[in-house]
Amino acid sequence: MKPNRMVSAIALLCLTAALAACGTQHDGNGNGASKSKQATMHDKQVAARAEEIVHEAVDGMSPGPTLKRTGLRPLGACVARDDGGAEDRVQYRLTYQLTGVPGSKAKALVRHARDAWVKLGYKFQSSDADWSEAFPSVSMRTEPDDFWMTALTGVVDRAKGEGLAAISVTSPCFARAGGSTAESAALRRTQADDRAEHRALDHSSRIYEALQARHAAPRTGEGIGIHQDSEGRYVHHAWSTQPLTEEETVQAMARARTYFESAGWTVRDVSTGAGVPAIVARNAEDQSVAQVAPSHTGIMRVAVTSPVAPGETAMA
């Protein structure tokens, strides 16, 4: 399985949806109009506006979903201005999963979001969704501030027509007012972050191939993210398999151990309540740590943490 396929269904969909162009804004008729001067905003203003757009879509939904925020994701520096000058504008994306409702209601939640945004006068990026599809998505933009948003359904069970709805809001490119804050500096995505993410996803892909077990729909807390603490900065990727029998679990764990040892990882067992010990492995070359843990339900949980290289966290 390719590394990017290891990202949860919703995270992957939200990553590819609502791709706002950094260097091109749109006029009132939806036509591209290049602008040298862009809005100056504080990061908190951007986050607050994105949250407002999400709640405009969600408020009044029935059944009411629980909002699971998956982070305010920095997309990095925007493309160069049309005047050829230096570029220091940035762009953010905010994503929420709409959880706590039956999977059969995901399509209705997406339609509700579309209707709410239409009533507010927001415009379609292209055409409306094809509502005859089981898993529709709709992409729109606000006026006049030009935030781009997508409401979409990720497939959980295609046979039953069940999905998981999510909303993603992408800011226009903007210059930070008053310089950077400590909070925004921590959020900025770097080239080193990208390299660490690629390492984590590649390790996840190799583990998936070793386990030979189908991955499950995303659970709370799974997916990929960047974390920072007093010790450093890390990329963390978590995912789960579908339930396995006891025999399948034993065989999958044996294959995982064989992979780690053959690839030069340091391996140790950790006792669990599932009867089969979990594996914690460390890669001496890049200091990544992987955990493969069986559970009493038969689900195997996998997590890979890769450190961002020290001294390489300057802006990309």
Coordinates of C-alpha atoms in Angstrom, one line a residue:
M1 CA 0.0 0.0 0.0
K2 CA 1.4 3.4 -0.9
P3 CA 2.3 5.7 2.1
N4 CA -0.4 8.3 1.4
R5 CA -3.0 5.6 1.5
M6 CA -2.2 5.0 5.1
V7 CA -3.6 8.4 6.1
S8 CA -7.2 8.1 7.4
A9 CA -9.9 8.5 4.8
I10 CA -11.1 11.8 6.0
A11 CA -7.6 13.3 6.5
L12 CA -6.7 12.3 3.0
L13 CA -9.9 13.7 1.5
C14 CA -9.6 16.9 3.4
L15 CA -6.0 17.2 2.3
T16 CA -7.0 17.0 -1.4
A17 CA -10.2 19.1 -1.1
A18 CA -10.6 22.8 -1.0
L19 CA -7.2 23.5 -2.6
A20 CA -7.2 27.3 -2.7
A21 CA -4.7 29.0 -5.0
C22 CA -2.3 31.1 -3.1
G23 CA -1.4 33.6 -5.7
T24 CA -4.7 34.0 -7.4
Q25 CA -7.9 35.5 -6.0
H26 CA -11.3 35.6 -7.6
D27 CA -13.5 38.5 -8.6
G28 CA -17.2 38.6 -7.9
N29 CA -18.0 36.7 -11.1
G30 CA -15.7 33.8 -10.2
N31 CA -13.0 34.9 -12.6
G32 CA -9.4 34.7 -11.7
A33 CA -7.9 38.1 -10.9
S34 CA -4.3 38.4 -9.9
K35 CA -3.7 40.7 -6.9
S36 CA -0.4 42.0 -5.6
K37 CA -1.8 43.2 -2.3
Q38 CA -3.5 40.8 0.0
A39 CA -5.2 41.1 3.4
T40 CA -3.2 41.6 6.5
M41 CA -4.6 39.6 9.4
H42 CA -3.6 38.1 12.7
D43 CA -3.5 34.3 12.9
K44 CA -6.3 34.4 15.5
Q45 CA -8.5 36.4 13.2
V46 CA -8.0 33.7 10.5
A47 CA -8.8 30.9 12.9
A48 CA -11.9 32.7 14.2
R49 CA -13.3 33.3 10.7
A50 CA -12.6 29.6 9.8
E51 CA -14.4 28.5 12.9
E52 CA -17.3 30.8 12.1
I53 CA -17.7 29.3 8.6
V54 CA -17.7 25.8 10.1
H55 CA -20.4 26.7 12.6
E56 CA -22.5 28.4 10.0
A57 CA -22.6 25.0 8.3
V58 CA -23.1 22.9 11.4
D59 CA -25.5 24.8 13.6
G60 CA -29.0 23.5 13.2
M61 CA -28.0 20.1 11.9
S62 CA -30.2 17.2 12.9
P63 CA -29.0 15.0 14.3
G64 CA -26.5 17.3 15.8
P65 CA -22.9 16.0 15.3
T66 CA -20.0 16.2 17.7
L67 CA -17.2 18.3 16.2
K68 CA -13.8 16.7 16.2
R69 CA -11.2 19.2 15.3
T70 CA -8.2 17.7 13.6
G71 CA -6.1 20.9 13.7
L72 CA -5.3 24.2 12.2
R73 CA -2.9 23.0 9.6
P74 CA -0.3 25.4 8.1
L75 CA 0.0 25.1 4.4
G76 CA 3.3 27.0 4.2
A77 CA 4.3 30.1 2.2
C78 CA 2.3 31.1 -0.8
V79 CA 3.5 31.5 -4.3
A80 CA 5.5 34.6 -5.3
R81 CA 3.6 37.8 -5.9
D82 CA 2.9 38.9 -9.5
D83 CA 5.2 41.9 -9.0
G84 CA 8.2 39.6 -8.6
G85 CA 8.8 40.7 -5.0
A86 CA 9.7 38.6 -2.0
E87 CA 6.8 36.4 -0.7
D88 CA 6.1 36.0 3.0
R89 CA 2.3 35.4 3.0
V90 CA 0.9 32.3 4.6
Q91 CA -2.2 30.1 4.4
Y92 CA -4.0 27.8 6.9
R93 CA -6.5 25.1 6.8
L94 CA -8.9 24.1 9.5
T95 CA -10.6 20.7 9.4
Y96 CA -13.4 19.1 11.5
Q97 CA -14.8 15.7 11.4
L98 CA -18.6 15.5 12.2
T99 CA -18.8 12.5 14.5
G100 CA -21.4 10.9 16.8
V101 CA -24.2 10.4 14.2
P102 CA -25.2 7.3 12.2
G103 CA -23.0 6.8 9.2
S104 CA -26.2 6.8 7.0
K105 CA -26.7 10.5 7.9
A106 CA -23.3 11.7 6.6
K107 CA -24.8 12.7 3.2
A108 CA -27.6 14.7 4.9
L109 CA -25.0 16.6 7.0
V110 CA -23.1 17.5 3.8
R111 CA -26.3 18.7 2.2
H112 CA -27.2 20.8 5.3
A113 CA -23.8 22.5 5.1
R114 CA -24.3 23.3 1.4
D115 CA -27.8 24.7 2.0
A116 CA -26.5 26.9 4.9
W117 CA -23.7 28.3 2.9
V118 CA -26.0 29.0 -0.1
K119 CA -28.4 31.0 2.1
L120 CA -25.4 33.1 3.2
G121 CA -24.6 34.0 -0.4
Y122 CA -21.5 32.0 -0.6
K123 CA -20.5 30.8 -4.1
F124 CA -19.7 27.4 -5.6
Q125 CA -16.1 26.9 -6.7
S126 CA -17.4 24.9 -9.6
S127 CA -20.8 23.2 -9.8
D128 CA -23.0 21.8 -7.1
A129 CA -22.5 18.3 -5.9
D130 CA -24.2 15.4 -7.6
W131 CA -26.7 14.4 -4.9
S132 CA -27.5 11.1 -6.6
E133 CA -24.1 9.9 -5.5
A134 CA -23.8 8.0 -2.2
F135 CA -20.8 10.0 -1.0
P136 CA -21.1 13.6 -2.4
S137 CA -18.8 16.6 -1.7
V138 CA -19.4 20.3 -2.2
S139 CA -16.8 23.0 -2.5
M140 CA -17.6 26.7 -2.0
R141 CA -16.0 30.0 -1.2
T142 CA -17.0 33.0 0.9
E143 CA -17.4 36.6 -0.4
P144 CA -15.8 39.0 -0.2
D145 CA -13.0 37.5 2.1
D146 CA -12.4 34.5 -0.1
F147 CA -12.2 31.6 2.3
W148 CA -12.6 28.3 0.5
M149 CA -14.4 25.4 2.2
T150 CA -15.5 21.8 1.4
A151 CA -18.1 19.6 3.0
L152 CA -17.5 16.0 2.1
T153 CA -18.2 12.4 3.0
G154 CA -15.5 9.8 3.5
V155 CA -16.5 6.1 2.9
V156 CA -16.8 4.0 6.0
D157 CA -18.9 1.1 4.6
R158 CA -19.7 1.4 0.9
A159 CA -22.0 -1.6 0.9
K160 CA -24.2 0.0 3.5
G161 CA -23.8 3.5 2.1
E162 CA -22.3 4.7 5.4
G163 CA -19.8 7.5 5.6
L164 CA -18.2 10.1 7.9
A165 CA -18.8 13.8 7.1
A166 CA -16.1 16.4 7.4
I167 CA -15.7 20.1 6.8
S168 CA -12.5 21.8 5.7
V169 CA -11.9 25.5 5.5
T170 CA -8.9 27.1 3.8
S171 CA -7.9 30.7 4.4
P172 CA -6.8 33.0 1.6
C173 CA -3.1 33.9 1.6
F174 CA -2.5 36.7 4.1
A175 CA 0.4 38.7 5.6
R176 CA 0.6 38.5 9.3
A177 CA -0.2 41.7 11.1
G178 CA 2.4 42.8 13.6
G179 CA 4.8 39.9 12.8
S180 CA 4.6 36.4 14.0
T181 CA 3.4 35.2 17.4
A182 CA 4.9 32.3 19.3
E183 CA 1.8 30.3 18.6
S184 CA 1.9 30.9 14.9
A185 CA 5.6 30.1 14.8
A186 CA 4.9 26.7 16.3
L187 CA 2.2 26.0 13.8
R188 CA 4.3 26.8 10.7
R189 CA 5.0 23.9 8.5
T190 CA 8.6 23.4 7.4
Q191 CA 10.6 21.4 4.9
A192 CA 11.9 19.3 7.9
D193 CA 8.3 18.6 8.9
D194 CA 7.6 17.3 5.4
R195 CA 10.7 15.1 5.5
A196 CA 9.7 13.7 8.9
E197 CA 6.1 13.1 7.6
H198 CA 7.4 11.2 4.6
R199 CA 9.5 9.0 7.0
A200 CA 6.6 8.3 9.2
L201 CA 4.3 7.4 6.4
D202 CA 6.9 5.3 4.7
H203 CA 7.5 3.3 8.0
S204 CA 3.7 2.9 8.3
S205 CA 3.5 1.6 4.8
R206 CA 6.2 -1.0 5.5
I207 CA 4.5 -2.1 8.7
Y208 CA 1.2 -2.4 6.8
E209 CA 2.8 -4.6 4.2
A210 CA 4.3 -6.8 7.0
L211 CA 1.1 -7.2 8.9
Q212 CA -0.9 -8.3 5.8
A213 CA -4.1 -7.1 7.6
R214 CA -6.7 -4.7 6.2
H215 CA -6.7 -1.3 7.8
A216 CA -9.9 0.0 9.4
A217 CA -11.9 3.2 9.1
P218 CA -10.3 6.0 11.1
R219 CA -10.9 6.2 14.8
T220 CA -10.8 9.1 17.2
G221 CA -7.2 10.4 17.5
E222 CA -5.9 8.6 14.4
G223 CA -4.3 10.1 11.4
I224 CA -1.2 12.2 11.0
G225 CA -0.2 15.3 12.9
I226 CA 2.7 17.5 14.0
H227 CA 3.4 17.8 17.7
Q228 CA 5.9 20.0 19.7
D229 CA 6.9 19.8 23.3
S230 CA 9.9 20.8 25.4
E231 CA 11.9 17.9 24.0
G232 CA 11.4 18.7 20.3
R233 CA 9.1 18.4 17.3
Y234 CA 7.6 15.2 16.0
V235 CA 5.3 13.8 13.3
H236 CA 3.0 11.1 14.6
H237 CA 0.9 8.8 12.5
A238 CA -1.6 6.4 14.0
W239 CA -4.0 3.9 12.4
S240 CA -5.7 0.5 13.1
T241 CA -6.4 -2.7 11.4
Q242 CA -9.8 -4.4 11.1
P243 CA -10.5 -7.1 13.8
L244 CA -8.4 -10.3 13.5
T245 CA -8.9 -13.7 15.0
E246 CA -6.5 -14.8 17.7
E247 CA -4.5 -16.9 15.2
E248 CA -4.4 -14.1 12.7
T249 CA -3.1 -11.8 15.4
V250 CA -0.3 -14.1 16.4
Q251 CA 0.7 -14.5 12.8
A252 CA 0.6 -10.8 12.0
M253 CA 2.6 -9.9 15.1
A254 CA 5.2 -12.5 14.1
R255 CA 5.5 -11.0 10.6
A256 CA 5.8 -7.5 12.1
R257 CA 8.7 -8.7 14.4
T258 CA 10.4 -10.3 11.4
Y259 CA 10.2 -7.1 9.4
F260 CA 11.5 -4.9 12.2
E261 CA 14.4 -7.2 13.0
S262 CA 15.4 -7.7 9.3
A263 CA 15.3 -3.9 8.8
G264 CA 17.6 -3.3 11.7
W265 CA 15.1 -1.9 14.2
T266 CA 15.6 -2.5 18.0
V267 CA 12.6 -4.5 19.2
R268 CA 11.2 -5.1 22.6
D269 CA 7.9 -6.6 23.9
V270 CA 5.4 -4.8 26.1
S271 CA 2.9 -6.8 28.0
T272 CA -0.8 -6.1 27.2
G273 CA -4.1 -7.4 28.4
A274 CA -4.8 -9.0 25.0
G275 CA -2.6 -12.0 25.7
V276 CA -0.2 -11.2 22.8
P277 CA 2.6 -8.7 23.7
A278 CA 2.8 -5.4 21.9
I279 CA 5.9 -4.5 20.0
V280 CA 7.8 -1.3 20.5
A281 CA 10.6 -0.8 17.9
R282 CA 13.2 2.0 17.4
N283 CA 14.9 2.8 14.2
A284 CA 18.5 3.7 15.0
E285 CA 19.0 5.5 11.7
D286 CA 16.3 8.1 12.0
Q287 CA 15.2 7.6 15.6
S288 CA 11.6 6.9 14.6
V289 CA 9.6 4.8 17.1
A290 CA 6.9 2.4 16.1
Q291 CA 4.3 0.6 18.2
V292 CA 2.2 -2.3 17.1
A293 CA -0.4 -3.3 19.8
P294 CA -3.1 -6.0 19.6
S295 CA -6.3 -5.6 21.6
H296 CA -8.9 -7.8 23.1
T297 CA -11.3 -6.8 20.3
G298 CA -8.9 -8.2 17.7
I299 CA -8.0 -4.7 16.4
M300 CA -4.3 -4.0 16.0
R301 CA -3.3 -0.4 16.7
V302 CA -0.2 1.0 15.0
A303 CA 1.6 4.3 15.7
V304 CA 4.8 5.7 14.2
T305 CA 6.5 8.8 15.6
S306 CA 9.4 10.4 13.7
P307 CA 11.3 13.3 15.1
V308 CA 11.9 16.5 13.1
A309 CA 15.7 16.8 12.6
P310 CA 17.2 19.3 15.1
G311 CA 18.3 22.6 13.7
E312 CA 16.2 22.2 10.5
T313 CA 12.9 23.8 11.7
A314 CA 13.4 27.1 9.8
M315 CA 10.6 28.2 7.5
A316 CA 10.5 26.4 4.2

